Amino acid sequence: MPVNETLSQYSDWSYTTAVAVYVLAMVFFLVEQSFGRKGRQAAARTRERAQELVGAGGGPVGTVAVPPPGETAGPRPPRTRAERIGRMGAALTVLGALLHLAALVLRGLATSRVPWGNMYEYIMIVCFIAVVTWLAVMRKFPVRHLSAFVLLPVVILMFVGGTWLYAVAAPLVPALQSYWLVIHVSAAASASGVFLVPGVASILYLVKARHERDPAKFARFGARLPALDVLDRIAYRTTVFAFPVFTFGVLCGAVWAEAAWGRFWGWDPKETVAFIAWVIYAAYLHSRATAGWRGNRAAIINVIGFAATVFNLFFVNLVTTGLHSYAGVS
Amino acid sequence: MTETITPQRQEYRPTPGRRVLAFLRNTWRGLTSMRTALILLFLLALAALPGALLPQRSLNEAKTREYIEAHGWWGELLDRLQFFDVYASVWFSAIYLLLMVSLVGCLLPRSVDYVRSMRAKPVLTPRNLARLPHHARAELDAAPDDVLAAANARLRGWRRAEREEQGGARSISAERGFLRETGNLAFHFGMLGLIIAFALGKMYSYEGQVIVLADGSEFCNAGIYNYDSFNPGLRVDGTELTPFCVRVNNFTAGYAESGQPVSFESDIEYQAGEDLVSGTWRPYHLEVNEPLRTQGDRVYLLGHGYAPTFTVTFPDGTSRTHTIQWRPVDQNTGLSEGATKFEPPGTTSAEERRNNQIAVTGLFAPTAAMQGSVLSSASPKLTDPAVAVDVMRGDLGVDSGRGQSIFEIDRSMVDAGRLERVARENLKVGEQLRLGDGTTVSFDGVKQWVSLQVSHDPTQIWVLGFAVVMFAGLGLSLFVKRRRLWVRVTPATTAAGERRTVVEVGGLARTDQAGYGEEFTTLAGDLLTRDRKAR
């Protein structure tokens, strides 16, 4: 399997451009989030819309009349400048995601294999999934102005991946030559990517909760965040989506380990930390059904879960030595 | 308000028996509460962490020993607290046993509730549907019977109960999404089963590693003594291994131009079961990720390396040839080290034998790269093999009673001055060196070896089965929504004397899943459409 150098070069350029576009989009979103009076109005509107959504989604009270067809909820207020900039940011994010996808596909074509065979490529796909998840969340919830907080970790991860962890396109080592690579790693990467979104949403939840307890804290920033149950709902729905995918990834990993290493579970560092992250997310799901643990504590647990995922990516790959040492970093 | 009659309170006298009972009951309740389960989950995650941070005996014995030595009293303390055998430690076991008790204590009552709720009829329609989170109301022209019939048809797949109410009203209570609890229970029972199967597997499984020369050499799973290392489960004593034999015919490694390996494969033959009696050998192409599966045992290709062949010709003309595996010290270049040991021929005196044993030790490079006179290897490919050897003569200490590594000489013999270096030279294939007394050591060639692992785990298929149950249950329990819907139909007459039917719909999501609102809106829209017949 020879490596196509040209395609690999195009992939690298596409990657770099995607990062640059994300940074630009981030600036636009920050403008929308924080720009003066108009920004605050946007946040207020967001809150109203969110309330409607929550009411429809099983919130405490609120009678839903069956809406007669053909009637919308009143005249649309004109878009403010901040809002227009936010929409441009969203468009840029889509553009960045397309470039990001191109980088992935080109990398795959260059090496004639799935483009997740080392840590650089893995981070690339995790970030791509995170961005796509956020775009989906943005369609469903009025939280566009928060995009910068999702793009920030994405850009950091991609920067770290593209500089220190960069690996030249190369064929796979024999241990990775298995169809399980396609299944196991894609499931693990998808879950990790999606987990980034609830992680960010939970951090914002904690900030907002702090602000609500004491309005002097995060006075300007907290006021512009959406309502607590919107953040909680984003975190919950994305986690509920990612958790089974993650479980599937771990199970497939066990099946692959049985074929590759002679046992399905051996407490290899990667396996151990995956187990820990799984237990933490399981605790998150349980905490939402436990009195006294909803809200703040659940959000803290979710943040810890994401920390475990990041720990698994960096610490276990780069510091410890285990069977999962495929980082391709020397 | 109706007056309730309070029954005469019995005075509670805490007898010792009752106290014990109360204590047990409270402990049980505390242990099986969700709060406790959450805390235990956290403890489990926390307790598993040292296993990822510290070297573990079960994974790397040598590294663990090194770590303990390097950290002095701290290492000793950690060792005593079982931090190097986390997953077999008392505290880790305690946490997961408590968690299992908590799980069982949670599952039993839930299962009872589940059976009960599967039999029960959907609950009564609330008096005031407008107070529910979801509510809709309309007046229709259709007759109450038609509306109810249409509602029943629309609510196909829901569990329903139709009831007559006071004032001529009639209502349907409908409930859906029982699979959520089914999935939830399946998930948790699956997990319980998985843990038990896993624990049983730890009792009846074994793993053995063995190095076999890839020149047609054979290995038989006849007993522990055939293995280089063997890790039995708690209930395995190694006497009842399933017999089978493996013959390794060759080994091929493929490399990319950069020297990165791209394939490891080995052609083997094996016999198991009846083939052992008939002597039939069946071929198999062994690769990484493609283990040989036979009779409940699996054979894996784990590693490979080189075994140089040396011939020692003694002054009296007798010669001995040995091909012993050397171990790779650098996987990227294939540089290997080892010790090939020779006994002097024709001596009956143990004393004389002990003074004339020979060991050829040093480095082997598959593709020699000389830096001055220091040998290193340029590639793991076998293109230009060379060795840099120290020839040692004297007492190897093989009959000292101490175990010896096949890859090393006993350094204490050198330190004691009973084993001396008599030559140091670099040799290519075909070259030889001569010792002072006329003994020659020649490097004849090199063979490859493979390291095989045999694994046996009778319960792993059960673990897989339970894992699948868990996964399916998880999907159901997360994505199925448990929700209730009520329809109340009340006949009414308008001021103009027309007969109308008032239809009210109320909905309640029983889980904190969002999204019921949209379903409710669609459903209510269908149920409340005026002109049903046109549809």
mmCIF file of N, CA and C in Angstrom, chain B residues 216-221 244-249 267-272 274-284 292:
data_model
loop_
_atom_site.group_PDB
_atom_site.id
_atom_site.type_symbol
_atom_site.label_atom_id
_atom_site.label_comp_id
_atom_site.label_asym_id
_atom_site.label_seq_id
_atom_site.Cartn_x
_atom_site.Cartn_y
_atom_site.Cartn_z
ATOM 1 N N GLY B 216 9.815 -25.720 11.471
ATOM 2 C CA GLY B 216 9.168 -27.019 11.541
ATOM 3 C C GLY B 216 9.149 -27.576 12.952
ATOM 4 N N SER B 217 9.542 -26.778 13.916
ATOM 5 C CA SER B 217 9.508 -27.235 15.310
ATOM 6 C C SER B 217 8.061 -27.341 15.778
ATOM 7 N N GLU B 218 7.863 -28.176 16.788
ATOM 8 C CA GLU B 218 6.502 -28.410 17.266
ATOM 9 C C GLU B 218 6.345 -27.997 18.712
ATOM 10 N N PHE B 219 5.089 -27.727 19.041
ATOM 11 C CA PHE B 219 4.737 -27.456 20.428
ATOM 12 C C PHE B 219 3.444 -28.204 20.718
ATOM 13 N N CYS B 220 3.368 -28.839 21.877
ATOM 14 C CA CYS B 220 2.145 -29.554 22.223
ATOM 15 C C CYS B 220 1.587 -29.051 23.545
ATOM 16 N N ASN B 221 0.302 -28.891 23.580
ATOM 17 C CA ASN B 221 -0.375 -28.412 24.784
ATOM 18 C C ASN B 221 -0.636 -29.606 25.702
ATOM 19 N N PHE B 244 -3.482 -30.597 22.114
ATOM 20 C CA PHE B 244 -3.361 -30.310 20.683
ATOM 21 C C PHE B 244 -1.909 -29.979 20.404
ATOM 22 N N CYS B 245 -1.499 -30.095 19.154
ATOM 23 C CA CYS B 245 -0.113 -29.814 18.798
ATOM 24 C C CYS B 245 -0.061 -28.830 17.648
ATOM 25 N N VAL B 246 0.997 -28.036 17.649
ATOM 26 C CA VAL B 246 1.182 -27.032 16.607
ATOM 27 C C VAL B 246 2.590 -27.190 16.054
ATOM 28 N N ARG B 247 2.715 -27.135 14.732
ATOM 29 C CA ARG B 247 4.038 -27.184 14.108
ATOM 30 C C ARG B 247 4.222 -25.895 13.324
ATOM 31 N N VAL B 248 5.278 -25.166 13.636
ATOM 32 C CA VAL B 248 5.506 -23.860 12.996
ATOM 33 C C VAL B 248 6.460 -24.046 11.831
ATOM 34 N N ASN B 249 5.976 -23.857 10.618
ATOM 35 C CA ASN B 249 6.814 -24.118 9.451
ATOM 36 C C ASN B 249 7.641 -22.929 9.007
ATOM 37 N N ASP B 267 3.083 -19.786 8.600
ATOM 38 C CA ASP B 267 2.333 -20.972 8.197
ATOM 39 C C ASP B 267 2.536 -22.051 9.247
ATOM 40 N N ILE B 268 1.449 -22.507 9.787
ATOM 41 C CA ILE B 268 1.562 -23.549 10.801
ATOM 42 C C ILE B 268 0.679 -24.732 10.405
ATOM 43 N N GLU B 269 0.911 -25.847 11.096
ATOM 44 C CA GLU B 269 0.005 -26.980 10.970
ATOM 45 C C GLU B 269 -0.391 -27.362 12.383
ATOM 46 N N TYR B 270 -1.563 -27.919 12.519
ATOM 47 C CA TYR B 270 -1.981 -28.289 13.879
ATOM 48 C C TYR B 270 -2.768 -29.578 13.856
ATOM 49 N N GLN B 271 -2.785 -30.248 14.968
ATOM 50 C CA GLN B 271 -3.665 -31.387 15.111
ATOM 51 C C GLN B 271 -4.334 -31.348 16.482
ATOM 52 N N ALA B 272 -5.607 -31.685 16.471
ATOM 53 C CA ALA B 272 -6.369 -31.659 17.721
ATOM 54 C C ALA B 272 -7.431 -32.737 17.629
ATOM 55 N N GLU B 274 -9.377 -35.918 17.184
ATOM 56 C CA GLU B 274 -9.125 -37.209 16.539
ATOM 57 C C GLU B 274 -7.874 -37.185 15.677
ATOM 58 N N ASP B 275 -7.521 -35.971 15.220
ATOM 59 C CA ASP B 275 -6.320 -35.878 14.390
ATOM 60 C C ASP B 275 -5.078 -36.329 15.147
ATOM 61 N N LEU B 276 -5.117 -36.177 16.455
ATOM 62 C CA LEU B 276 -3.957 -36.588 17.267
ATOM 63 C C LEU B 276 -3.756 -38.093 17.153
ATOM 64 N N VAL B 277 -4.863 -38.840 17.055
ATOM 65 C CA VAL B 277 -4.771 -40.303 16.956
ATOM 66 C C VAL B 277 -4.375 -40.690 15.546
ATOM 67 N N SER B 278 -5.017 -40.056 14.573
ATOM 68 C CA SER B 278 -4.749 -40.446 13.190
ATOM 69 C C SER B 278 -3.474 -39.808 12.651
ATOM 70 N N GLY B 279 -2.945 -38.820 13.377
ATOM 71 C CA GLY B 279 -1.699 -38.180 12.943
ATOM 72 C C GLY B 279 -1.877 -37.222 11.777
ATOM 73 N N THR B 280 -3.095 -36.737 11.581
ATOM 74 C CA THR B 280 -3.336 -35.784 10.483
ATOM 75 C C THR B 280 -2.931 -34.385 10.911
ATOM 76 N N TRP B 281 -2.225 -33.663 10.036
ATOM 77 C CA TRP B 281 -1.900 -32.268 10.308
ATOM 78 C C TRP B 281 -2.744 -31.391 9.397
ATOM 79 N N ARG B 282 -3.358 -30.381 9.980
ATOM 80 C CA ARG B 282 -4.143 -29.464 9.162
ATOM 81 C C ARG B 282 -3.418 -28.127 9.076
ATOM 82 N N PRO B 283 -3.365 -27.547 7.885
ATOM 83 C CA PRO B 283 -2.631 -26.278 7.743
ATOM 84 C C PRO B 283 -3.448 -25.087 8.243
ATOM 85 N N TYR B 284 -2.762 -24.067 8.714
ATOM 86 C CA TYR B 284 -3.418 -22.812 9.102
ATOM 87 C C TYR B 284 -2.447 -21.675 8.869
ATOM 88 N N LEU B 292 -5.581 -18.991 15.756
ATOM 89 C CA LEU B 292 -6.098 -20.326 15.473
ATOM 90 C C LEU B 292 -7.036 -20.706 16.609
#
